[in-house]
mmCIF file with all atom_site columns, C-alpha atoms in Angstrom:
data_model
loop_
_atom_site.group_PDB
_atom_site.id
_atom_site.type_symbol
_atom_site.label_atom_id
_atom_site.label_alt_id
_atom_site.label_comp_id
_atom_site.label_asym_id
_atom_site.label_entity_id
_atom_site.label_seq_id
_atom_site.pdbx_PDB_ins_code
_atom_site.Cartn_x
_atom_site.Cartn_y
_atom_site.Cartn_z
_atom_site.occupancy
_atom_site.B_iso_or_equiv
_atom_site.pdbx_formal_charge
_atom_site.auth_seq_id
_atom_site.auth_comp_id
_atom_site.auth_asym_id
_atom_site.auth_atom_id
_atom_site.pdbx_PDB_model_num
ATOM 1   C CA . ASP A 1 1   ? 5.216   14.661  15.610  1.00 66.00 ? 1   ASP A CA 1
ATOM 2   C CA . GLN A 1 2   ? 3.462   11.480  14.524  1.00 80.00 ? 2   GLN A CA 1
ATOM 3   C CA . GLN A 1 3   ? -0.049  11.371  15.966  1.00 90.00 ? 3   GLN A CA 1
ATOM 4   C CA . VAL A 1 4   ? -0.792  7.872   14.673  1.00 93.00 ? 4   VAL A CA 1
ATOM 5   C CA . LYS A 1 5   ? 1.897   5.241   15.008  1.00 93.00 ? 5   LYS A CA 1
ATOM 6   C CA . GLN A 1 6   ? 2.256   1.735   13.675  1.00 94.00 ? 6   GLN A CA 1
ATOM 7   C CA . ASN A 1 7   ? 5.466   0.545   15.196  1.00 91.00 ? 7   ASN A CA 1
ATOM 8   C CA . SER A 1 8   ? 5.766   -2.684  13.236  1.00 93.00 ? 8   SER A CA 1
ATOM 9   C CA . PRO A 1 9   ? 6.727   -1.959  9.624   1.00 91.00 ? 9   PRO A CA 1
ATOM 10  C CA . SER A 1 10  ? 6.143   -5.589  8.697   1.00 95.00 ? 10  SER A CA 1
ATOM 11  C CA . LEU A 1 11  ? 4.562   -8.788  9.956   1.00 96.00 ? 11  LEU A CA 1
ATOM 12  C CA . SER A 1 12  ? 4.619   -12.396 8.702   1.00 97.00 ? 12  SER A CA 1
ATOM 13  C CA . VAL A 1 13  ? 1.926   -14.876 9.629   1.00 97.00 ? 13  VAL A CA 1
ATOM 14  C CA . GLN A 1 14  ? 1.194   -18.449 8.619   1.00 97.00 ? 14  GLN A CA 1
ATOM 15  C CA . GLU A 1 15  ? -1.994  -19.019 6.647   1.00 97.00 ? 15  GLU A CA 1
ATOM 16  C CA . GLY A 1 16  ? -4.878  -19.935 8.942   1.00 97.00 ? 16  GLY A CA 1
ATOM 17  C CA . ARG A 1 17  ? -3.371  -18.262 11.970  1.00 97.00 ? 17  ARG A CA 1
ATOM 18  C CA . ILE A 1 18  ? -4.333  -14.936 13.519  1.00 98.00 ? 18  ILE A CA 1
ATOM 19  C CA . SER A 1 19  ? -2.806  -11.678 12.295  1.00 98.00 ? 19  SER A CA 1
ATOM 20  C CA . ILE A 1 20  ? -2.684  -8.860  14.833  1.00 98.00 ? 20  ILE A CA 1
ATOM 21  C CA . LEU A 1 21  ? -1.836  -5.391  13.602  1.00 98.00 ? 21  LEU A CA 1
ATOM 22  C CA . ASN A 1 22  ? -1.277  -2.707  16.196  1.00 98.00 ? 22  ASN A CA 1
ATOM 23  C CA . CYS A 1 23  ? -1.761  1.036   16.192  1.00 97.00 ? 23  CYS A CA 1
ATOM 24  C CA . ASP A 1 24  ? -1.100  3.687   18.832  1.00 97.00 ? 24  ASP A CA 1
ATOM 25  C CA . TYR A 1 25  ? -2.227  7.291   18.858  1.00 96.00 ? 25  TYR A CA 1
ATOM 26  C CA . THR A 1 26  ? -1.258  10.306  20.908  1.00 95.00 ? 26  THR A CA 1
ATOM 27  C CA . ASN A 1 27  ? -4.237  12.642  20.568  1.00 90.00 ? 27  ASN A CA 1
ATOM 28  C CA . SER A 1 28  ? -6.960  11.831  23.105  1.00 90.00 ? 28  SER A CA 1
ATOM 29  C CA . MET A 1 29  ? -9.395  13.947  21.074  1.00 88.00 ? 29  MET A CA 1
ATOM 30  C CA . PHE A 1 30  ? -9.582  11.333  18.312  1.00 91.00 ? 30  PHE A CA 1
ATOM 31  C CA . ASP A 1 31  ? -13.021 9.756   18.439  1.00 89.00 ? 31  ASP A CA 1
ATOM 32  C CA . TYR A 1 32  ? -13.129 7.468   15.463  1.00 91.00 ? 32  TYR A CA 1
ATOM 33  C CA . PHE A 1 33  ? -10.661 5.100   13.912  1.00 93.00 ? 33  PHE A CA 1
ATOM 34  C CA . LEU A 1 34  ? -10.431 3.293   10.612  1.00 93.00 ? 34  LEU A CA 1
ATOM 35  C CA . TRP A 1 35  ? -8.340  0.586   9.016   1.00 96.00 ? 35  TRP A CA 1
ATOM 36  C CA . TYR A 1 36  ? -7.461  0.591   5.330   1.00 95.00 ? 36  TYR A CA 1
ATOM 37  C CA . LYS A 1 37  ? -5.767  -2.083  3.255   1.00 95.00 ? 37  LYS A CA 1
ATOM 38  C CA . LYS A 1 38  ? -3.507  -1.303  0.332   1.00 92.00 ? 38  LYS A CA 1
ATOM 39  C CA . TYR A 1 39  ? -2.221  -3.549  -2.427  1.00 92.00 ? 39  TYR A CA 1
ATOM 40  C CA . PRO A 1 40  ? 0.761   -2.426  -4.531  1.00 86.00 ? 40  PRO A CA 1
ATOM 41  C CA . ALA A 1 41  ? -0.125  0.013   -7.311  1.00 81.00 ? 41  ALA A CA 1
ATOM 42  C CA . GLU A 1 42  ? -3.664  0.431   -5.963  1.00 87.00 ? 42  GLU A CA 1
ATOM 43  C CA . GLY A 1 43  ? -5.241  2.989   -3.676  1.00 89.00 ? 43  GLY A CA 1
ATOM 44  C CA . PRO A 1 44  ? -6.137  2.057   -0.104  1.00 91.00 ? 44  PRO A CA 1
ATOM 45  C CA . THR A 1 45  ? -9.526  0.430   0.470   1.00 92.00 ? 45  THR A CA 1
ATOM 46  C CA . PHE A 1 46  ? -11.586 0.849   3.588   1.00 91.00 ? 46  PHE A CA 1
ATOM 47  C CA . LEU A 1 47  ? -11.774 -2.230  5.815   1.00 95.00 ? 47  LEU A CA 1
ATOM 48  C CA . ILE A 1 48  ? -13.421 -1.480  9.125   1.00 95.00 ? 48  ILE A CA 1
ATOM 49  C CA . SER A 1 49  ? -13.954 1.392   11.553  1.00 92.00 ? 49  SER A CA 1
ATOM 50  C CA . ILE A 1 50  ? -14.727 1.908   15.199  1.00 94.00 ? 50  ILE A CA 1
ATOM 51  C CA . SER A 1 51  ? -16.147 4.806   17.161  1.00 91.00 ? 51  SER A CA 1
ATOM 52  C CA . SER A 1 52  ? -14.694 5.753   20.536  1.00 91.00 ? 52  SER A CA 1
ATOM 53  C CA . ILE A 1 53  ? -17.952 4.799   22.237  1.00 92.00 ? 53  ILE A CA 1
ATOM 54  C CA . LYS A 1 54  ? -17.204 1.163   21.434  1.00 94.00 ? 54  LYS A CA 1
ATOM 55  C CA . ASP A 1 55  ? -14.332 -1.117  22.337  1.00 96.00 ? 55  ASP A CA 1
ATOM 56  C CA . LYS A 1 56  ? -14.876 -3.731  19.666  1.00 97.00 ? 56  LYS A CA 1
ATOM 57  C CA . ASN A 1 57  ? -16.260 -3.945  16.151  1.00 97.00 ? 57  ASN A CA 1
ATOM 58  C CA . GLU A 1 58  ? -16.409 -7.116  14.117  1.00 97.00 ? 58  GLU A CA 1
ATOM 59  C CA . ASP A 1 59  ? -16.948 -7.704  10.414  1.00 96.00 ? 59  ASP A CA 1
ATOM 60  C CA . GLY A 1 60  ? -16.422 -11.237 9.207   1.00 97.00 ? 60  GLY A CA 1
ATOM 61  C CA . ARG A 1 61  ? -12.793 -12.221 9.664   1.00 97.00 ? 61  ARG A CA 1
ATOM 62  C CA . PHE A 1 62  ? -11.845 -8.694  10.763  1.00 98.00 ? 62  PHE A CA 1
ATOM 63  C CA . THR A 1 63  ? -12.193 -7.377  14.307  1.00 98.00 ? 63  THR A CA 1
ATOM 64  C CA . VAL A 1 64  ? -10.960 -4.046  15.595  1.00 98.00 ? 64  VAL A CA 1
ATOM 65  C CA . PHE A 1 65  ? -10.347 -3.557  19.311  1.00 98.00 ? 65  PHE A CA 1
ATOM 66  C CA . LEU A 1 66  ? -10.027 -0.138  20.913  1.00 97.00 ? 66  LEU A CA 1
ATOM 67  C CA . ASN A 1 67  ? -8.411  0.569   24.278  1.00 97.00 ? 67  ASN A CA 1
ATOM 68  C CA . LYS A 1 68  ? -8.980  4.258   24.895  1.00 95.00 ? 68  LYS A CA 1
ATOM 69  C CA . SER A 1 69  ? -7.080  4.427   28.157  1.00 95.00 ? 69  SER A CA 1
ATOM 70  C CA . ALA A 1 70  ? -3.989  3.034   26.461  1.00 96.00 ? 70  ALA A CA 1
ATOM 71  C CA . LYS A 1 71  ? -4.648  4.992   23.235  1.00 96.00 ? 71  LYS A CA 1
ATOM 72  C CA . HIS A 1 72  ? -4.230  1.738   21.387  1.00 97.00 ? 72  HIS A CA 1
ATOM 73  C CA . LEU A 1 73  ? -6.166  -0.145  18.779  1.00 97.00 ? 73  LEU A CA 1
ATOM 74  C CA . SER A 1 74  ? -5.570  -3.380  17.002  1.00 98.00 ? 74  SER A CA 1
ATOM 75  C CA . LEU A 1 75  ? -6.897  -5.191  13.955  1.00 98.00 ? 75  LEU A CA 1
ATOM 76  C CA . HIS A 1 76  ? -7.306  -8.945  14.193  1.00 98.00 ? 76  HIS A CA 1
ATOM 77  C CA . ILE A 1 77  ? -7.651  -11.069 11.083  1.00 98.00 ? 77  ILE A CA 1
ATOM 78  C CA . VAL A 1 78  ? -8.787  -14.635 11.703  1.00 97.00 ? 78  VAL A CA 1
ATOM 79  C CA . PRO A 1 79  ? -8.090  -16.867 9.875   1.00 98.00 ? 79  PRO A CA 1
ATOM 80  C CA . SER A 1 80  ? -5.408  -15.161 7.826   1.00 98.00 ? 80  SER A CA 1
ATOM 81  C CA . GLN A 1 81  ? -5.397  -15.860 4.098   1.00 97.00 ? 81  GLN A CA 1
ATOM 82  C CA . PRO A 1 82  ? -2.688  -15.277 1.469   1.00 96.00 ? 82  PRO A CA 1
ATOM 83  C CA . GLY A 1 83  ? -4.945  -12.654 -0.146  1.00 96.00 ? 83  GLY A CA 1
ATOM 84  C CA . ASP A 1 84  ? -4.692  -10.621 3.049   1.00 97.00 ? 84  ASP A CA 1
ATOM 85  C CA . SER A 1 85  ? -1.056  -9.854  2.214   1.00 97.00 ? 85  SER A CA 1
ATOM 86  C CA . ALA A 1 86  ? -1.005  -6.077  1.855   1.00 96.00 ? 86  ALA A CA 1
ATOM 87  C CA . VAL A 1 87  ? -0.071  -2.899  3.673   1.00 95.00 ? 87  VAL A CA 1
ATOM 88  C CA . TYR A 1 88  ? -2.525  -1.991  6.431   1.00 97.00 ? 88  TYR A CA 1
ATOM 89  C CA . PHE A 1 89  ? -2.984  1.627   7.444   1.00 95.00 ? 89  PHE A CA 1
ATOM 90  C CA . CYS A 1 90  ? -4.516  2.734   10.704  1.00 95.00 ? 90  CYS A CA 1
ATOM 91  C CA . ALA A 1 91  ? -6.250  6.129   10.606  1.00 93.00 ? 91  ALA A CA 1
ATOM 92  C CA . ALA A 1 92  ? -7.783  8.377   13.239  1.00 91.00 ? 92  ALA A CA 1
ATOM 93  C CA . GLY A 1 93  ? -10.058 11.393  13.197  1.00 87.00 ? 93  GLY A CA 1
ATOM 94  C CA . LYS A 1 94  ? -12.144 13.585  15.452  1.00 81.00 ? 94  LYS A CA 1
ATOM 95  C CA . THR A 1 95  ? -15.691 14.725  14.980  1.00 70.00 ? 95  THR A CA 1
ATOM 96  C CA . SER A 1 96  ? -14.926 18.416  15.065  1.00 62.00 ? 96  SER A CA 1
ATOM 97  C CA . TYR A 1 97  ? -12.000 18.144  12.706  1.00 61.00 ? 97  TYR A CA 1
ATOM 98  C CA . ASP A 1 98  ? -12.266 17.017  9.159   1.00 66.00 ? 98  ASP A CA 1
ATOM 99  C CA . LYS A 1 99  ? -8.811  15.582  8.603   1.00 74.00 ? 99  LYS A CA 1
ATOM 100 C CA . VAL A 1 100 ? -8.080  11.925  9.062   1.00 84.00 ? 100 VAL A CA 1
ATOM 101 C CA . ILE A 1 101 ? -4.527  11.186  10.143  1.00 87.00 ? 101 ILE A CA 1
ATOM 102 C CA . PHE A 1 102 ? -2.953  8.028   8.751   1.00 91.00 ? 102 PHE A CA 1
ATOM 103 C CA . GLY A 1 103 ? -0.254  5.903   10.319  1.00 92.00 ? 103 GLY A CA 1
ATOM 104 C CA . PRO A 1 104 ? 2.805   4.794   8.334   1.00 91.00 ? 104 PRO A CA 1
ATOM 105 C CA . GLY A 1 105 ? 1.379   1.344   7.621   1.00 93.00 ? 105 GLY A CA 1
ATOM 106 C CA . THR A 1 106 ? 2.301   -2.251  8.413   1.00 95.00 ? 106 THR A CA 1
ATOM 107 C CA . SER A 1 107 ? 3.111   -4.679  5.630   1.00 95.00 ? 107 SER A CA 1
ATOM 108 C CA . LEU A 1 108 ? 1.458   -8.040  6.284   1.00 97.00 ? 108 LEU A CA 1
ATOM 109 C CA . SER A 1 109 ? 2.661   -11.209 4.572   1.00 97.00 ? 109 SER A CA 1
ATOM 110 C CA . VAL A 1 110 ? 0.522   -14.300 4.956   1.00 97.00 ? 110 VAL A CA 1
ATOM 111 C CA . ILE A 1 111 ? 2.568   -17.370 4.129   1.00 96.00 ? 111 ILE A CA 1
ATOM 112 C CA . PRO A 1 112 ? 0.734   -20.308 2.526   1.00 94.00 ? 112 PRO A CA 1
ATOM 113 C CA . GLY B 2 1   ? -17.141 5.156   -13.510 1.00 52.00 ? 1   GLY B CA 1
ATOM 114 C CA . ALA B 2 2   ? -17.798 3.393   -10.253 1.00 77.00 ? 2   ALA B CA 1
ATOM 115 C CA . GLY B 2 3   ? -14.630 4.435   -8.432  1.00 92.00 ? 3   GLY B CA 1
ATOM 116 C CA . VAL B 2 4   ? -12.292 7.361   -8.005  1.00 95.00 ? 4   VAL B CA 1
ATOM 117 C CA . SER B 2 5   ? -10.307 7.910   -11.167 1.00 96.00 ? 5   SER B CA 1
ATOM 118 C CA . GLN B 2 6   ? -6.906  9.577   -11.286 1.00 97.00 ? 6   GLN B CA 1
ATOM 119 C CA . SER B 2 7   ? -4.842  10.607  -14.268 1.00 96.00 ? 7   SER B CA 1
ATOM 120 C CA . PRO B 2 8   ? -2.207  10.202  -15.371 1.00 97.00 ? 8   PRO B CA 1
ATOM 121 C CA . SER B 2 9   ? -1.312  6.961   -13.616 1.00 95.00 ? 9   SER B CA 1
ATOM 122 C CA . ASN B 2 10  ? 2.377   7.706   -14.125 1.00 96.00 ? 10  ASN B CA 1
ATOM 123 C CA . LYS B 2 11  ? 4.186   10.962  -14.817 1.00 97.00 ? 11  LYS B CA 1
ATOM 124 C CA . VAL B 2 12  ? 7.888   11.437  -15.371 1.00 97.00 ? 12  VAL B CA 1
ATOM 125 C CA . THR B 2 13  ? 9.108   14.981  -15.772 1.00 96.00 ? 13  THR B CA 1
ATOM 126 C CA . GLU B 2 14  ? 12.210  17.093  -15.451 1.00 96.00 ? 14  GLU B CA 1
ATOM 127 C CA . LYS B 2 15  ? 12.987  19.181  -12.424 1.00 96.00 ? 15  LYS B CA 1
ATOM 128 C CA . GLY B 2 16  ? 11.609  22.682  -12.785 1.00 97.00 ? 16  GLY B CA 1
ATOM 129 C CA . LYS B 2 17  ? 8.624   21.739  -14.943 1.00 97.00 ? 17  LYS B CA 1
ATOM 130 C CA . ASP B 2 18  ? 5.010   22.210  -13.843 1.00 97.00 ? 18  ASP B CA 1
ATOM 131 C CA . VAL B 2 19  ? 2.709   19.198  -13.493 1.00 98.00 ? 19  VAL B CA 1
ATOM 132 C CA . GLU B 2 20  ? -1.026  18.868  -13.166 1.00 98.00 ? 20  GLU B CA 1
ATOM 133 C CA . LEU B 2 21  ? -2.664  15.848  -11.584 1.00 98.00 ? 21  LEU B CA 1
ATOM 134 C CA . ARG B 2 22  ? -6.338  15.118  -12.040 1.00 98.00 ? 22  ARG B CA 1
ATOM 135 C CA . CYS B 2 23  ? -8.886  13.422  -9.819  1.00 98.00 ? 23  CYS B CA 1
ATOM 136 C CA . ASP B 2 24  ? -12.409 12.382  -10.759 1.00 97.00 ? 24  ASP B CA 1
ATOM 137 C CA . PRO B 2 25  ? -14.300 11.499  -7.575  1.00 96.00 ? 25  PRO B CA 1
ATOM 138 C CA . ILE B 2 26  ? -17.217 9.119   -7.247  1.00 95.00 ? 26  ILE B CA 1
ATOM 139 C CA . SER B 2 27  ? -20.320 10.786  -8.586  1.00 93.00 ? 27  SER B CA 1
ATOM 140 C CA . GLY B 2 28  ? -22.264 12.492  -5.814  1.00 92.00 ? 28  GLY B CA 1
ATOM 141 C CA . HIS B 2 29  ? -19.382 12.585  -3.356  1.00 93.00 ? 29  HIS B CA 1
ATOM 142 C CA . THR B 2 30  ? -19.113 16.085  -1.956  1.00 92.00 ? 30  THR B CA 1
ATOM 143 C CA . ALA B 2 31  ? -15.833 15.662  -0.087  1.00 92.00 ? 31  ALA B CA 1
ATOM 144 C CA . LEU B 2 32  ? -12.519 15.178  -1.868  1.00 94.00 ? 32  LEU B CA 1
ATOM 145 C CA . TYR B 2 33  ? -9.045  14.678  -0.400  1.00 93.00 ? 33  TYR B CA 1
ATOM 146 C CA . TRP B 2 34  ? -5.494  14.709  -1.689  1.00 96.00 ? 34  TRP B CA 1
ATOM 147 C CA . TYR B 2 35  ? -2.681  12.723  -0.060  1.00 94.00 ? 35  TYR B CA 1
ATOM 148 C CA . ARG B 2 36  ? 0.830   11.875  -1.011  1.00 94.00 ? 36  ARG B CA 1
ATOM 149 C CA . GLN B 2 37  ? 2.841   8.783   -0.220  1.00 90.00 ? 37  GLN B CA 1
ATOM 150 C CA . SER B 2 38  ? 6.585   9.083   -0.492  1.00 84.00 ? 38  SER B CA 1
ATOM 151 C CA . LEU B 2 39  ? 8.816   6.017   -0.719  1.00 75.00 ? 39  LEU B CA 1
ATOM 152 C CA . GLY B 2 40  ? 8.568   4.052   2.528   1.00 68.00 ? 40  GLY B CA 1
ATOM 153 C CA . GLN B 2 41  ? 6.288   6.645   4.121   1.00 74.00 ? 41  GLN B CA 1
ATOM 154 C CA . GLY B 2 42  ? 2.668   6.653   5.166   1.00 78.00 ? 42  GLY B CA 1
ATOM 155 C CA . LEU B 2 43  ? -0.070  8.774   3.735   1.00 87.00 ? 43  LEU B CA 1
ATOM 156 C CA . GLU B 2 44  ? 0.597   12.491  4.116   1.00 89.00 ? 44  GLU B CA 1
ATOM 157 C CA . PHE B 2 45  ? -2.552  14.602  4.049   1.00 89.00 ? 45  PHE B CA 1
ATOM 158 C CA . LEU B 2 46  ? -2.354  17.570  1.671   1.00 93.00 ? 46  LEU B CA 1
ATOM 159 C CA . ILE B 2 47  ? -5.760  19.213  1.307   1.00 93.00 ? 47  ILE B CA 1
ATOM 160 C CA . TYR B 2 48  ? -9.477  18.507  1.316   1.00 92.00 ? 48  TYR B CA 1
ATOM 161 C CA . PHE B 2 49  ? -12.450 20.022  -0.457  1.00 93.00 ? 49  PHE B CA 1
ATOM 162 C CA . GLN B 2 50  ? -16.006 20.370  0.743   1.00 89.00 ? 50  GLN B CA 1
ATOM 163 C CA . GLY B 2 51  ? -17.771 21.081  -2.513  1.00 90.00 ? 51  GLY B CA 1
ATOM 164 C CA . ASN B 2 52  ? -15.499 23.526  -4.333  1.00 92.00 ? 52  ASN B CA 1
ATOM 165 C CA . SER B 2 53  ? -14.118 25.018  -1.148  1.00 90.00 ? 53  SER B CA 1
ATOM 166 C CA . ALA B 2 54  ? -10.798 24.134  0.507   1.00 90.00 ? 54  ALA B CA 1
ATOM 167 C CA . PRO B 2 55  ? -10.979 25.649  4.002   1.00 84.00 ? 55  PRO B CA 1
ATOM 168 C CA . ASP B 2 56  ? -7.523  24.527  5.103   1.00 85.00 ? 56  ASP B CA 1
ATOM 169 C CA . LYS B 2 57  ? -4.518  24.710  2.819   1.00 89.00 ? 57  LYS B CA 1
ATOM 170 C CA . SER B 2 58  ? -1.913  24.373  5.555   1.00 86.00 ? 58  SER B CA 1
ATOM 171 C CA . GLY B 2 59  ? -1.149  20.766  4.608   1.00 88.00 ? 59  GLY B CA 1
ATOM 172 C CA . LEU B 2 60  ? 0.252   21.734  1.221   1.00 93.00 ? 60  LEU B CA 1
ATOM 173 C CA . PRO B 2 61  ? 4.060   21.282  1.422   1.00 93.00 ? 61  PRO B CA 1
ATOM 174 C CA . SER B 2 62  ? 4.935   24.621  -0.172  1.00 94.00 ? 62  SER B CA 1
ATOM 175 C CA . ASP B 2 63  ? 3.511   27.495  -2.181  1.00 95.00 ? 63  ASP B CA 1
ATOM 176 C CA . ARG B 2 64  ? 4.469   25.593  -5.329  1.00 97.00 ? 64  ARG B CA 1
ATOM 177 C CA . PHE B 2 65  ? 1.484   23.360  -4.636  1.00 97.00 ? 65  PHE B CA 1
ATOM 178 C CA . SER B 2 66  ? -2.069  24.413  -5.404  1.00 97.00 ? 66  SER B CA 1
ATOM 179 C CA . ALA B 2 67  ? -5.350  22.619  -5.848  1.00 97.00 ? 67  ALA B CA 1
ATOM 180 C CA . GLU B 2 68  ? -8.730  23.484  -7.167  1.00 96.00 ? 68  GLU B CA 1
ATOM 181 C CA . ARG B 2 69  ? -12.068 21.840  -7.645  1.00 96.00 ? 69  ARG B CA 1
ATOM 182 C CA . THR B 2 70  ? -14.758 23.011  -9.994  1.00 89.00 ? 70  THR B CA 1
ATOM 183 C CA . GLY B 2 71  ? -18.394 22.062  -10.296 1.00 88.00 ? 71  GLY B CA 1
ATOM 184 C CA . GLY B 2 72  ? -18.135 20.039  -7.123  1.00 84.00 ? 72  GLY B CA 1
ATOM 185 C CA . SER B 2 73  ? -16.549 17.257  -9.104  1.00 93.00 ? 73  SER B CA 1
ATOM 186 C CA . VAL B 2 74  ? -13.130 17.075  -10.776 1.00 96.00 ? 74  VAL B CA 1
ATOM 187 C CA . SER B 2 75  ? -10.123 18.334  -8.858  1.00 97.00 ? 75  SER B CA 1
ATOM 188 C CA . THR B 2 76  ? -6.641  19.186  -10.050 1.00 98.00 ? 76  THR B CA 1
ATOM 189 C CA . LEU B 2 77  ? -3.474  19.315  -7.997  1.00 98.00 ? 77  LEU B CA 1
ATOM 190 C CA . THR B 2 78  ? -0.817  21.487  -9.591  1.00 98.00 ? 78  THR B CA 1
ATOM 191 C CA . ILE B 2 79  ? 2.848   21.478  -8.677  1.00 98.00 ? 79  ILE B CA 1
ATOM 192 C CA . GLN B 2 80  ? 4.900   24.321  -10.105 1.00 98.00 ? 80  GLN B CA 1
ATOM 193 C CA . ARG B 2 81  ? 8.661   24.242  -10.615 1.00 97.00 ? 81  ARG B CA 1
ATOM 194 C CA . THR B 2 82  ? 8.864   20.613  -9.520  1.00 97.00 ? 82  THR B CA 1
ATOM 195 C CA . GLN B 2 83  ? 11.709  19.455  -7.307  1.00 96.00 ? 83  GLN B CA 1
ATOM 196 C CA . GLN B 2 84  ? 13.080  15.959  -6.825  1.00 95.00 ? 84  GLN B CA 1
ATOM 197 C CA . GLU B 2 85  ? 11.569  15.756  -3.350  1.00 94.00 ? 85  GLU B CA 1
ATOM 198 C CA . ASP B 2 86  ? 8.134   16.043  -4.982  1.00 96.00 ? 86  ASP B CA 1
ATOM 199 C CA . SER B 2 87  ? 8.552   12.497  -6.314  1.00 96.00 ? 87  SER B CA 1
ATOM 200 C CA . ALA B 2 88  ? 5.820   10.410  -4.695  1.00 95.00 ? 88  ALA B CA 1
ATOM 201 C CA . VAL B 2 89  ? 2.515   8.712   -5.333  1.00 94.00 ? 89  VAL B CA 1
ATOM 202 C CA . TYR B 2 90  ? -0.272  11.274  -5.155  1.00 96.00 ? 90  TYR B CA 1
ATOM 203 C CA . LEU B 2 91  ? -3.556  9.762   -4.020  1.00 95.00 ? 91  LEU B CA 1
ATOM 204 C CA . CYS B 2 92  ? -7.008  11.239  -4.259  1.00 96.00 ? 92  CYS B CA 1
ATOM 205 C CA . ALA B 2 93  ? -9.983  10.080  -2.228  1.00 94.00 ? 93  ALA B CA 1
ATOM 206 C CA . SER B 2 94  ? -13.619 11.048  -1.970  1.00 93.00 ? 94  SER B CA 1
ATOM 207 C CA . SER B 2 95  ? -16.418 10.485  0.502   1.00 91.00 ? 95  SER B CA 1
ATOM 208 C CA . LEU B 2 96  ? -20.134 11.047  0.351   1.00 89.00 ? 96  LEU B CA 1
ATOM 209 C CA . VAL B 2 97  ? -19.986 13.853  2.856   1.00 84.00 ? 97  VAL B CA 1
ATOM 210 C CA . LEU B 2 98  ? -17.302 15.377  5.004   1.00 80.00 ? 98  LEU B CA 1
ATOM 211 C CA . GLY B 2 99  ? -17.075 14.203  8.538   1.00 71.00 ? 99  GLY B CA 1
ATOM 212 C CA . ARG B 2 100 ? -16.713 11.329  10.870  1.00 63.00 ? 100 ARG B CA 1
ATOM 213 C CA . ASN B 2 101 ? -17.291 7.706   10.084  1.00 68.00 ? 101 ASN B CA 1
ATOM 214 C CA . GLN B 2 102 ? -17.158 8.464   6.393   1.00 76.00 ? 102 GLN B CA 1
ATOM 215 C CA . PRO B 2 103 ? -14.809 5.973   4.794   1.00 85.00 ? 103 PRO B CA 1
ATOM 216 C CA . GLN B 2 104 ? -12.798 7.490   2.020   1.00 89.00 ? 104 GLN B CA 1
ATOM 217 C CA . HIS B 2 105 ? -12.676 5.815   -1.356  1.00 93.00 ? 105 HIS B CA 1
ATOM 218 C CA . PHE B 2 106 ? -9.279  6.088   -2.934  1.00 93.00 ? 106 PHE B CA 1
ATOM 219 C CA . GLY B 2 107 ? -8.112  6.193   -6.510  1.00 94.00 ? 107 GLY B CA 1
ATOM 220 C CA . ASP B 2 108 ? -5.064  4.214   -7.582  1.00 93.00 ? 108 ASP B CA 1
ATOM 221 C CA . GLY B 2 109 ? -2.860  7.266   -7.504  1.00 95.00 ? 109 GLY B CA 1
ATOM 222 C CA . THR B 2 110 ? -0.490  9.105   -9.819  1.00 96.00 ? 110 THR B CA 1
ATOM 223 C CA . ARG B 2 111 ? 3.129   8.037   -9.524  1.00 95.00 ? 111 ARG B CA 1
ATOM 224 C CA . LEU B 2 112 ? 5.163   11.194  -10.058 1.00 97.00 ? 112 LEU B CA 1
ATOM 225 C CA . SER B 2 113 ? 8.874   10.941  -10.771 1.00 96.00 ? 113 SER B CA 1
ATOM 226 C CA . ILE B 2 114 ? 11.006  14.064  -11.006 1.00 96.00 ? 114 ILE B CA 1
ATOM 227 C CA . LEU B 2 115 ? 14.295  13.560  -12.813 1.00 93.00 ? 115 LEU B CA 1
#
């Protein structure tokens, strides 16, 4: 049973436009969420996180939105750049539990 | 080094052989994690260490898998009697401490291919 879902395996966006990557989770006990970015042949790198006490966190071109009632979060990248082309993993964890559960990833292609 | 280091970067071996994968975490990081990524799949959690202790081994796929960490630093993941389904990229990550809001820093992984 997949606790963290990313239903879009891939996404293509024009350079300069907004990229929206979506993530859904099933476990209401999750209280923090992270996004990682992965280039081929490299390990994932941390991008941005959000705690369940917030509904938005912004860092430069990256903003994460959390809708707890819908058990949904999204990562917005504005403006998208070709260097943003990578696989993006959503991850979720809970304070009392040390594992972080990763989603299957969404491959983003930003077209120049 | 500055980041998490994994070795070897690539390993090709015959079915039935044992393999040992190594992870050198960021200096000072007390928490260490092992994941595997099979072709077209997300990151599958295997095991974590707090210091040298691994409190939960239930994520290991079978009893052919074992992991240890010594001196609170280097960790090895050992797969005995490898099978073709073990082929994957094995990723190691570390964080300063265990717990929430601690981003994990990943190595570049070991690509394991079982012939």
